[in-house]
């Protein structure tokens, strides 16, 4: 007998009622999820991925509704279920893990109480039994000291630990269906790797079916059997992961993959190819193919005729595409233009950091701590930081949350003073000079692009006036006409229409806001631009455009770019040099090619193994780091990485600070390992054809 799907969506149409009328959010959506299998839903923000998940949970809000179609759970139409039936299966038979863990955790309740609520509500168990099950599942999600976490409030644990608690909560009742909505977006790659392995293990053990919503195609490759690609509320392609990844048929799917920095991509030789234009708003969708206005293969009279059905790929019954031309497309005839960036040589040293330290003192008001004399503790956020950055060079600073990346950026920007050492910009030591005491010229020479453009633009001023203020403030231009001309030049530089100068931030998309943030950062003719996770919140196509834009502007103005990120795929693509940090220390630095090829510091090796890669031809070594990054208040003695190092060689790692070893060409590794161990290291990422990728 044929197995009954855990979940099946048939011709699902979802709409929202607004003051402007009906907004069709999802149209004609079909999906089937079998027991123990994973289905991925991918696409740009606003394509309807999360709306599908909320419809499955029947959480569409007061103005959302299923207009037509059916959602079957274990063969039963969920629309016929009573509210009481739905409540009984939510959290027990169907569980959902959200992108933001604090959306699921009550800040006023201890974690143990919140976890115990699940079995207490859905099953006939005692409170003691519920707490014991909660404890066992916290151990299963590899949280350190589960009894302490049970007795903690959510704010007392890290973001990665909060997400693991939410996963434990979702898995407590061993659900038949698990919905995961971008569950690892805000996590470090090492934590992400551990959570992916955990979810895969639990799915295999309990036969849990999964719907994985993500814009990370590498993650979909690792977790799912099938994938559905969505665009503007419609599924445009679906099939097995291998079919969609290796034999994609829809131009939008091809565009998504061309936007990803896979191994072999190079910002000068093989640049990324962003998809032009933007996702249409629901009430502005074109006739025929919704992707038509952005498609390089669009044919008038063929692609814009009536509604397009999903069509089956000949000889492959499970692979479907919503495109009238997919059989005849010649992919070499007219794909989108790549972000071509000319290669430039780096110049003189602009920024030099020497033995920089940043310590914080934390004072405890505890009477017991005062009696013991340890009421003042020191947080060593940065310890002996040494590196140089040259003109027109991109230096990436990478590492897990809490490694000291952002602290260094604060010292550089003058928001914090260095405890010791030097931070020299163009011959002037800025380590002890706060931003208030720096000259306008110095402040103009050091600018920043932030992770979240929403928080850095004034909502009540036009974007043009905000860029103009920077131009006047740093003395670039004073004459109003020349200021206006400079604003227009900067908008041209970030490839936005000049009339955007009159718009408010709310009238721009996320990617457009980030471009305004970049224009503003470069408005003062900076010598150094610090980019703190500038593309992590953007869709892959916007990410490709913004990274190309950053490189292009940097090359034109010969500015130095400090790129702070935990996304090693983007770092590999964008940077010239890489600095790897762990617990306040630099553990490895060198050119990008050297750092991404053996020999590695064991921490770099683990980071590379954790990066999800959306390429079926790549084999990747699996290294799972145990435990969490130690506290900077109480760092381990000896090597800072010794508590988690898979290559630990003995007591020397626990007692002695490791030496800095020169691997040649400025490639430095801080480690106790012998030379023969480094020489024997194999690549973490290898192409299946035999060519070492990294």
Short mmCIF file of C-alpha atoms in Angstrom, two decimals, residues 57-408:
data_model
loop_
_atom_site.label_atom_id
_atom_site.label_comp_id
_atom_site.label_asym_id
_atom_site.label_seq_id
_atom_site.Cartn_x
_atom_site.Cartn_y
_atom_site.Cartn_z
CA UNK A 57 -0.32 25.80 11.86
CA UNK A 58 -3.64 27.67 11.26
CA UNK A 59 -1.98 30.83 12.60
CA UNK A 60 -2.83 33.30 9.83
CA UNK A 61 -4.16 36.01 12.14
CA UNK A 62 -7.47 37.82 12.04
CA UNK A 63 -7.12 39.10 8.46
CA UNK A 64 -5.53 36.02 6.86
CA UNK A 65 -7.48 33.10 5.46
CA UNK A 66 -7.25 30.09 3.16
CA UNK A 67 -9.23 31.22 0.12
CA UNK A 68 -9.27 27.82 -1.58
CA UNK A 69 -7.44 24.52 -1.63
CA UNK A 70 -6.81 21.97 1.09
CA UNK A 71 -4.26 21.10 3.78
CA UNK A 72 -4.31 17.43 4.79
CA UNK A 73 -2.62 16.21 7.97
CA UNK A 74 -2.53 12.39 8.17
CA UNK A 75 -5.21 12.36 5.46
CA UNK A 76 -7.61 14.73 7.28
CA UNK A 77 -8.45 18.18 5.96
CA UNK A 78 -7.32 20.60 8.68
CA UNK A 79 -9.95 23.12 7.65
CA UNK A 80 -12.65 20.73 8.95
CA UNK A 81 -11.02 20.41 12.38
CA UNK A 82 -12.51 22.21 15.37
CA UNK A 83 -10.49 24.80 17.31
CA UNK A 84 -10.16 22.27 20.15
CA UNK A 85 -8.73 19.62 17.79
CA UNK A 86 -6.27 22.12 16.35
CA UNK A 87 -5.10 23.12 19.84
CA UNK A 88 -4.56 19.47 20.73
CA UNK A 89 -2.28 18.80 17.75
CA UNK A 90 -0.32 22.09 17.85
CA UNK A 91 2.77 21.53 19.94
CA UNK A 92 2.20 17.78 20.08
CA UNK A 93 1.65 16.38 16.56
CA UNK A 94 2.78 19.53 14.73
CA UNK A 95 5.55 21.71 16.16
CA UNK A 96 7.19 24.85 14.80
CA UNK A 97 10.64 26.34 15.40
CA UNK A 98 10.78 30.07 14.67
CA UNK A 99 13.70 32.18 13.46
CA UNK A 100 13.80 34.24 16.66
CA UNK A 101 13.89 32.00 19.77
CA UNK A 102 12.64 34.73 22.12
CA UNK A 103 9.39 34.77 20.12
CA UNK A 104 8.73 31.31 21.61
CA UNK A 105 10.11 31.80 25.13
CA UNK A 106 8.36 33.59 28.00
CA UNK A 107 10.95 35.92 29.61
CA UNK A 108 9.17 35.75 33.00
CA UNK A 109 9.21 31.94 33.32
CA UNK A 110 12.09 29.61 34.01
CA UNK A 111 13.02 27.35 31.12
CA UNK A 112 12.14 24.16 33.02
CA UNK A 113 8.57 25.36 33.62
CA UNK A 114 8.13 26.28 29.95
CA UNK A 115 9.42 22.93 28.72
CA UNK A 116 7.31 20.96 31.23
CA UNK A 117 4.16 22.73 29.99
CA UNK A 118 4.27 20.79 26.71
CA UNK A 119 3.82 17.24 28.09
CA UNK A 120 1.64 18.51 30.97
CA UNK A 121 -0.83 20.04 28.48
CA UNK A 122 -0.80 17.31 25.84
CA UNK A 123 -0.22 14.13 27.87
CA UNK A 124 -1.27 12.52 31.13
CA UNK A 125 1.99 12.90 33.09
CA UNK A 126 3.03 14.26 36.47
CA UNK A 127 5.08 17.43 36.84
CA UNK A 128 8.09 15.34 37.98
CA UNK A 129 7.86 13.17 34.85
CA UNK A 130 7.53 16.26 32.64
CA UNK A 131 10.60 17.88 34.22
CA UNK A 132 12.60 14.66 33.84
CA UNK A 133 11.72 14.48 30.14
CA UNK A 134 12.69 18.14 29.74
CA UNK A 135 16.06 17.41 31.37
CA UNK A 136 16.69 14.42 29.08
CA UNK A 137 15.90 16.46 25.96
CA UNK A 138 18.21 19.31 27.03
CA UNK A 139 20.94 16.67 27.23
CA UNK A 140 19.92 15.41 23.78
CA UNK A 141 20.31 18.90 22.27
CA UNK A 142 23.82 18.96 23.78
CA UNK A 143 23.33 21.87 26.16
CA UNK A 144 25.98 22.19 28.88
CA UNK A 145 24.82 21.70 32.49
CA UNK A 146 21.11 20.93 31.75
CA UNK A 147 20.00 21.23 35.43
CA UNK A 148 21.34 24.81 35.53
CA UNK A 149 19.57 25.68 32.26
CA UNK A 150 16.28 24.23 33.53
CA UNK A 151 16.55 26.61 36.48
CA UNK A 152 17.50 29.64 34.33
CA UNK A 153 15.43 32.38 32.74
CA UNK A 154 15.79 32.82 28.94
CA UNK A 155 17.89 36.00 29.24
CA UNK A 156 20.48 34.11 31.32
CA UNK A 157 21.58 31.91 28.41
CA UNK A 158 23.12 32.69 24.99
CA UNK A 159 21.20 33.00 21.71
CA UNK A 160 22.50 29.63 20.50
CA UNK A 161 21.40 28.02 23.76
CA UNK A 162 17.97 29.69 23.51
CA UNK A 163 17.53 28.23 20.03
CA UNK A 164 18.45 24.75 21.29
CA UNK A 165 15.90 25.13 24.12
CA UNK A 166 13.22 26.02 21.52
CA UNK A 167 14.21 22.95 19.48
CA UNK A 168 13.96 20.82 22.64
CA UNK A 169 10.50 22.31 23.29
CA UNK A 170 9.38 21.46 19.76
CA UNK A 171 10.68 17.89 20.03
CA UNK A 172 9.39 17.15 23.55
CA UNK A 173 6.22 15.46 22.34
CA UNK A 174 7.96 13.68 19.42
CA UNK A 175 5.87 15.46 16.75
CA UNK A 176 4.93 13.86 13.44
CA UNK A 177 5.62 17.12 11.61
CA UNK A 178 8.26 19.75 12.39
CA UNK A 179 8.14 23.18 10.72
CA UNK A 180 11.47 25.06 10.80
CA UNK A 181 11.33 28.73 9.76
CA UNK A 182 14.91 29.99 9.31
CA UNK A 183 15.90 28.35 12.63
CA UNK A 184 19.65 28.93 12.28
CA UNK A 185 19.91 32.30 10.49
CA UNK A 186 21.20 34.22 13.52
CA UNK A 187 23.51 31.44 14.77
CA UNK A 188 27.21 30.84 14.30
CA UNK A 189 28.08 28.21 11.69
CA UNK A 190 29.46 25.87 14.39
CA UNK A 191 26.21 26.04 16.40
CA UNK A 192 24.21 25.74 13.16
CA UNK A 193 26.10 22.58 12.22
CA UNK A 194 25.36 21.00 15.61
CA UNK A 195 21.65 21.87 15.39
CA UNK A 196 21.35 20.54 11.82
CA UNK A 197 22.95 17.24 12.89
CA UNK A 198 20.65 17.07 15.92
CA UNK A 199 17.46 17.66 13.90
CA UNK A 200 18.55 15.08 11.30
CA UNK A 201 19.25 12.49 14.04
CA UNK A 202 15.88 13.06 15.71
CA UNK A 203 14.05 12.93 12.38
CA UNK A 204 15.73 9.60 11.57
CA UNK A 205 15.01 8.18 15.06
CA UNK A 206 11.34 9.17 15.39
CA UNK A 207 10.33 9.34 11.71
CA UNK A 208 9.54 13.06 12.03
CA UNK A 209 8.65 14.78 8.76
CA UNK A 210 10.16 18.25 8.27
CA UNK A 211 9.32 21.38 6.32
CA UNK A 212 12.48 23.50 6.26
CA UNK A 213 12.06 27.18 5.30
CA UNK A 214 15.34 28.90 4.47
CA UNK A 215 17.16 31.15 2.02
CA UNK A 216 20.34 29.14 2.75
CA UNK A 217 20.50 26.64 -0.12
CA UNK A 218 23.47 24.86 1.47
CA UNK A 219 21.34 24.10 4.52
CA UNK A 220 18.54 22.73 2.31
CA UNK A 221 21.05 20.39 0.62
CA UNK A 222 22.11 19.00 4.00
CA UNK A 223 18.64 18.56 5.53
CA UNK A 224 16.05 17.89 2.82
CA UNK A 225 15.04 15.23 0.29
CA UNK A 226 12.90 17.51 -1.87
CA UNK A 227 12.84 21.27 -2.45
CA UNK A 228 10.21 23.74 -3.62
CA UNK A 229 11.37 27.08 -5.06
CA UNK A 230 8.85 29.91 -4.52
CA UNK A 231 8.58 33.25 -6.28
CA UNK A 232 5.95 35.92 -5.54
CA UNK A 233 3.51 33.51 -3.90
CA UNK A 234 3.86 30.71 -6.46
CA UNK A 235 5.93 27.55 -6.59
CA UNK A 236 8.05 27.87 -9.74
CA UNK A 237 10.02 24.62 -9.46
CA UNK A 238 9.95 21.52 -7.29
CA UNK A 239 11.72 18.19 -7.31
CA UNK A 240 14.28 16.16 -5.42
CA UNK A 241 17.26 18.11 -4.10
CA UNK A 242 19.50 16.47 -6.72
CA UNK A 243 17.11 17.33 -9.58
CA UNK A 244 16.74 20.98 -8.60
CA UNK A 245 20.40 21.53 -7.66
CA UNK A 246 22.00 19.66 -10.59
CA UNK A 247 19.39 19.98 -13.35
CA UNK A 248 17.50 23.19 -12.59
CA UNK A 249 15.01 24.27 -15.23
CA UNK A 250 13.52 27.58 -14.09
CA UNK A 251 15.46 30.83 -14.76
CA UNK A 252 14.68 32.02 -11.21
CA UNK A 253 16.26 28.90 -9.67
CA UNK A 254 19.29 29.43 -11.90
CA UNK A 255 19.41 33.07 -10.77
CA UNK A 256 19.40 32.08 -7.09
CA UNK A 257 22.35 29.71 -7.57
CA UNK A 258 24.30 32.30 -9.61
CA UNK A 259 24.00 34.66 -6.62
CA UNK A 260 25.67 32.27 -4.14
CA UNK A 261 29.44 32.37 -3.48
CA UNK A 262 30.18 28.67 -4.09
CA UNK A 263 33.75 27.29 -4.05
CA UNK A 264 35.49 28.59 -7.17
CA UNK A 265 33.66 31.94 -7.26
CA UNK A 266 36.06 34.88 -7.46
CA UNK A 267 35.13 38.56 -7.20
CA UNK A 268 37.45 39.42 -10.10
CA UNK A 269 37.58 36.29 -12.30
CA UNK A 270 34.20 34.60 -11.64
CA UNK A 271 31.96 37.21 -9.97
CA UNK A 272 28.46 36.58 -8.66
CA UNK A 273 25.46 37.36 -10.87
CA UNK A 274 22.63 39.14 -9.02
CA UNK A 275 19.06 38.92 -10.33
CA UNK A 276 18.06 42.39 -11.62
CA UNK A 277 14.98 44.15 -10.30
CA UNK A 278 12.83 43.27 -7.32
CA UNK A 279 10.07 40.89 -6.27
CA UNK A 280 6.74 42.44 -7.40
CA UNK A 281 4.21 43.46 -4.79
CA UNK A 282 1.11 41.19 -4.77
CA UNK A 283 -1.13 43.82 -6.41
CA UNK A 284 1.53 44.60 -9.06
CA UNK A 285 2.17 41.09 -10.35
CA UNK A 286 2.51 40.99 -14.15
CA UNK A 287 0.36 38.94 -16.50
CA UNK A 288 1.62 35.42 -17.18
CA UNK A 289 4.99 34.62 -15.65
CA UNK A 290 5.51 36.65 -12.44
CA UNK A 291 9.28 36.42 -12.94
CA UNK A 292 9.04 37.78 -16.51
CA UNK A 293 10.23 41.39 -15.89
CA UNK A 294 13.43 40.08 -14.24
CA UNK A 295 14.08 37.15 -16.60
CA UNK A 296 16.87 37.23 -19.20
CA UNK A 297 14.96 34.63 -21.26
CA UNK A 298 11.60 36.46 -21.37
CA UNK A 299 9.72 36.35 -24.72
CA UNK A 300 6.90 38.80 -25.35
CA UNK A 301 3.70 37.09 -26.44
CA UNK A 302 4.86 33.75 -25.04
CA UNK A 303 5.75 34.33 -21.37
CA UNK A 304 3.06 36.96 -20.65
CA UNK A 305 0.03 35.00 -21.89
CA UNK A 306 -2.57 33.90 -19.32
CA UNK A 307 -1.84 31.93 -16.13
CA UNK A 308 1.07 29.50 -16.35
CA UNK A 309 0.60 25.96 -15.00
CA UNK A 310 3.28 23.77 -13.40
CA UNK A 311 4.64 21.41 -16.08
CA UNK A 312 6.35 18.06 -15.64
CA UNK A 313 9.92 17.64 -16.90
CA UNK A 314 9.89 14.94 -19.59
CA UNK A 315 11.23 11.62 -18.28
CA UNK A 316 11.10 12.82 -14.68
CA UNK A 317 7.63 12.60 -13.16
CA UNK A 318 8.62 14.19 -9.82
CA UNK A 319 10.26 17.33 -11.27
CA UNK A 320 7.88 20.22 -12.06
CA UNK A 321 8.52 23.71 -13.49
CA UNK A 322 6.31 26.78 -13.99
CA UNK A 323 7.88 28.00 -17.24
CA UNK A 324 6.64 27.82 -20.86
CA UNK A 325 10.17 27.93 -22.34
CA UNK A 326 12.21 25.63 -20.10
CA UNK A 327 12.74 22.95 -22.80
CA UNK A 328 14.12 25.47 -25.32
CA UNK A 329 16.23 27.73 -23.09
CA UNK A 330 19.88 27.95 -24.08
CA UNK A 331 21.48 28.96 -20.77
CA UNK A 332 24.49 30.45 -22.56
CA UNK A 333 22.44 32.73 -24.82
CA UNK A 334 21.54 35.58 -22.50
CA UNK A 335 21.92 35.13 -18.78
CA UNK A 336 22.15 38.14 -16.47
CA UNK A 337 25.27 40.29 -16.39
CA UNK A 338 27.76 39.46 -13.66
CA UNK A 339 29.05 42.09 -11.25
CA UNK A 340 32.35 42.59 -13.06
CA UNK A 341 35.00 44.15 -10.83
CA UNK A 342 38.49 44.94 -12.03
CA UNK A 343 41.36 43.57 -9.97
CA UNK A 344 43.41 46.22 -8.16
CA UNK A 345 46.70 46.03 -6.29
CA UNK A 346 46.75 46.94 -2.62
CA UNK A 347 48.88 49.91 -1.59
CA UNK A 348 50.58 51.19 1.55
CA UNK A 349 49.59 50.13 5.09
CA UNK A 350 46.66 52.35 6.15
CA UNK A 351 45.72 50.68 9.44
CA UNK A 352 48.21 49.04 11.80
CA UNK A 353 47.13 47.34 15.03
CA UNK A 354 49.90 46.49 17.52
CA UNK A 355 49.44 44.49 20.75
CA UNK A 356 45.97 45.95 21.19
CA UNK A 357 44.11 44.86 24.32
CA UNK A 358 40.62 45.72 25.50
CA UNK A 359 39.57 44.73 29.01
CA UNK A 360 36.32 45.51 30.80
CA UNK A 361 35.81 45.50 34.55
CA UNK A 362 32.59 44.04 35.95
CA UNK A 363 31.73 44.92 39.54
CA UNK A 364 29.52 42.61 41.59
CA UNK A 365 27.28 44.00 44.35
CA UNK A 366 27.18 40.59 46.04
CA UNK A 367 28.15 40.83 49.74
CA UNK A 368 29.75 37.37 49.53
CA UNK A 369 31.90 38.47 46.57
CA UNK A 370 32.97 41.57 48.49
CA UNK A 371 33.96 39.49 51.52
CA UNK A 372 36.00 37.15 49.29
CA UNK A 373 37.57 40.16 47.57
CA UNK A 374 36.59 39.05 44.06
CA UNK A 375 33.76 41.53 43.48
CA UNK A 376 35.67 43.02 40.51
CA UNK A 377 36.17 40.71 37.52
CA UNK A 378 38.01 41.42 34.28
CA UNK A 379 36.59 40.57 30.87
CA UNK A 380 39.42 40.16 28.35
CA UNK A 381 37.50 41.01 25.17
CA UNK A 382 40.63 41.55 23.01
CA UNK A 383 44.08 40.13 23.81
CA UNK A 384 47.25 41.11 21.89
CA UNK A 385 45.62 41.93 18.54
CA UNK A 386 48.20 42.42 15.76
CA UNK A 387 47.48 42.91 12.04
CA UNK A 388 47.85 45.38 9.16
CA UNK A 389 45.34 46.52 6.53
CA UNK A 390 46.47 48.11 3.26
CA UNK A 391 44.94 50.61 0.88
CA UNK A 392 42.28 49.06 -1.44
CA UNK A 393 42.44 45.77 0.52
CA UNK A 394 39.57 43.84 2.09
CA UNK A 395 40.46 42.26 5.43
CA UNK A 396 37.85 39.91 6.87
CA UNK A 397 37.58 39.36 10.64
CA UNK A 398 35.78 36.08 11.36
CA UNK A 399 34.86 34.02 14.40
CA UNK A 400 31.92 32.96 16.56
CA UNK A 401 29.76 35.37 18.56
CA UNK A 402 31.73 36.56 21.58
CA UNK A 403 35.15 36.23 19.91
CA UNK A 404 35.85 39.98 20.11
CA UNK A 405 35.18 41.09 16.50
CA UNK A 406 32.71 43.84 17.34
CA UNK A 407 34.73 44.98 20.38
CA UNK A 408 37.70 45.64 18.12
#
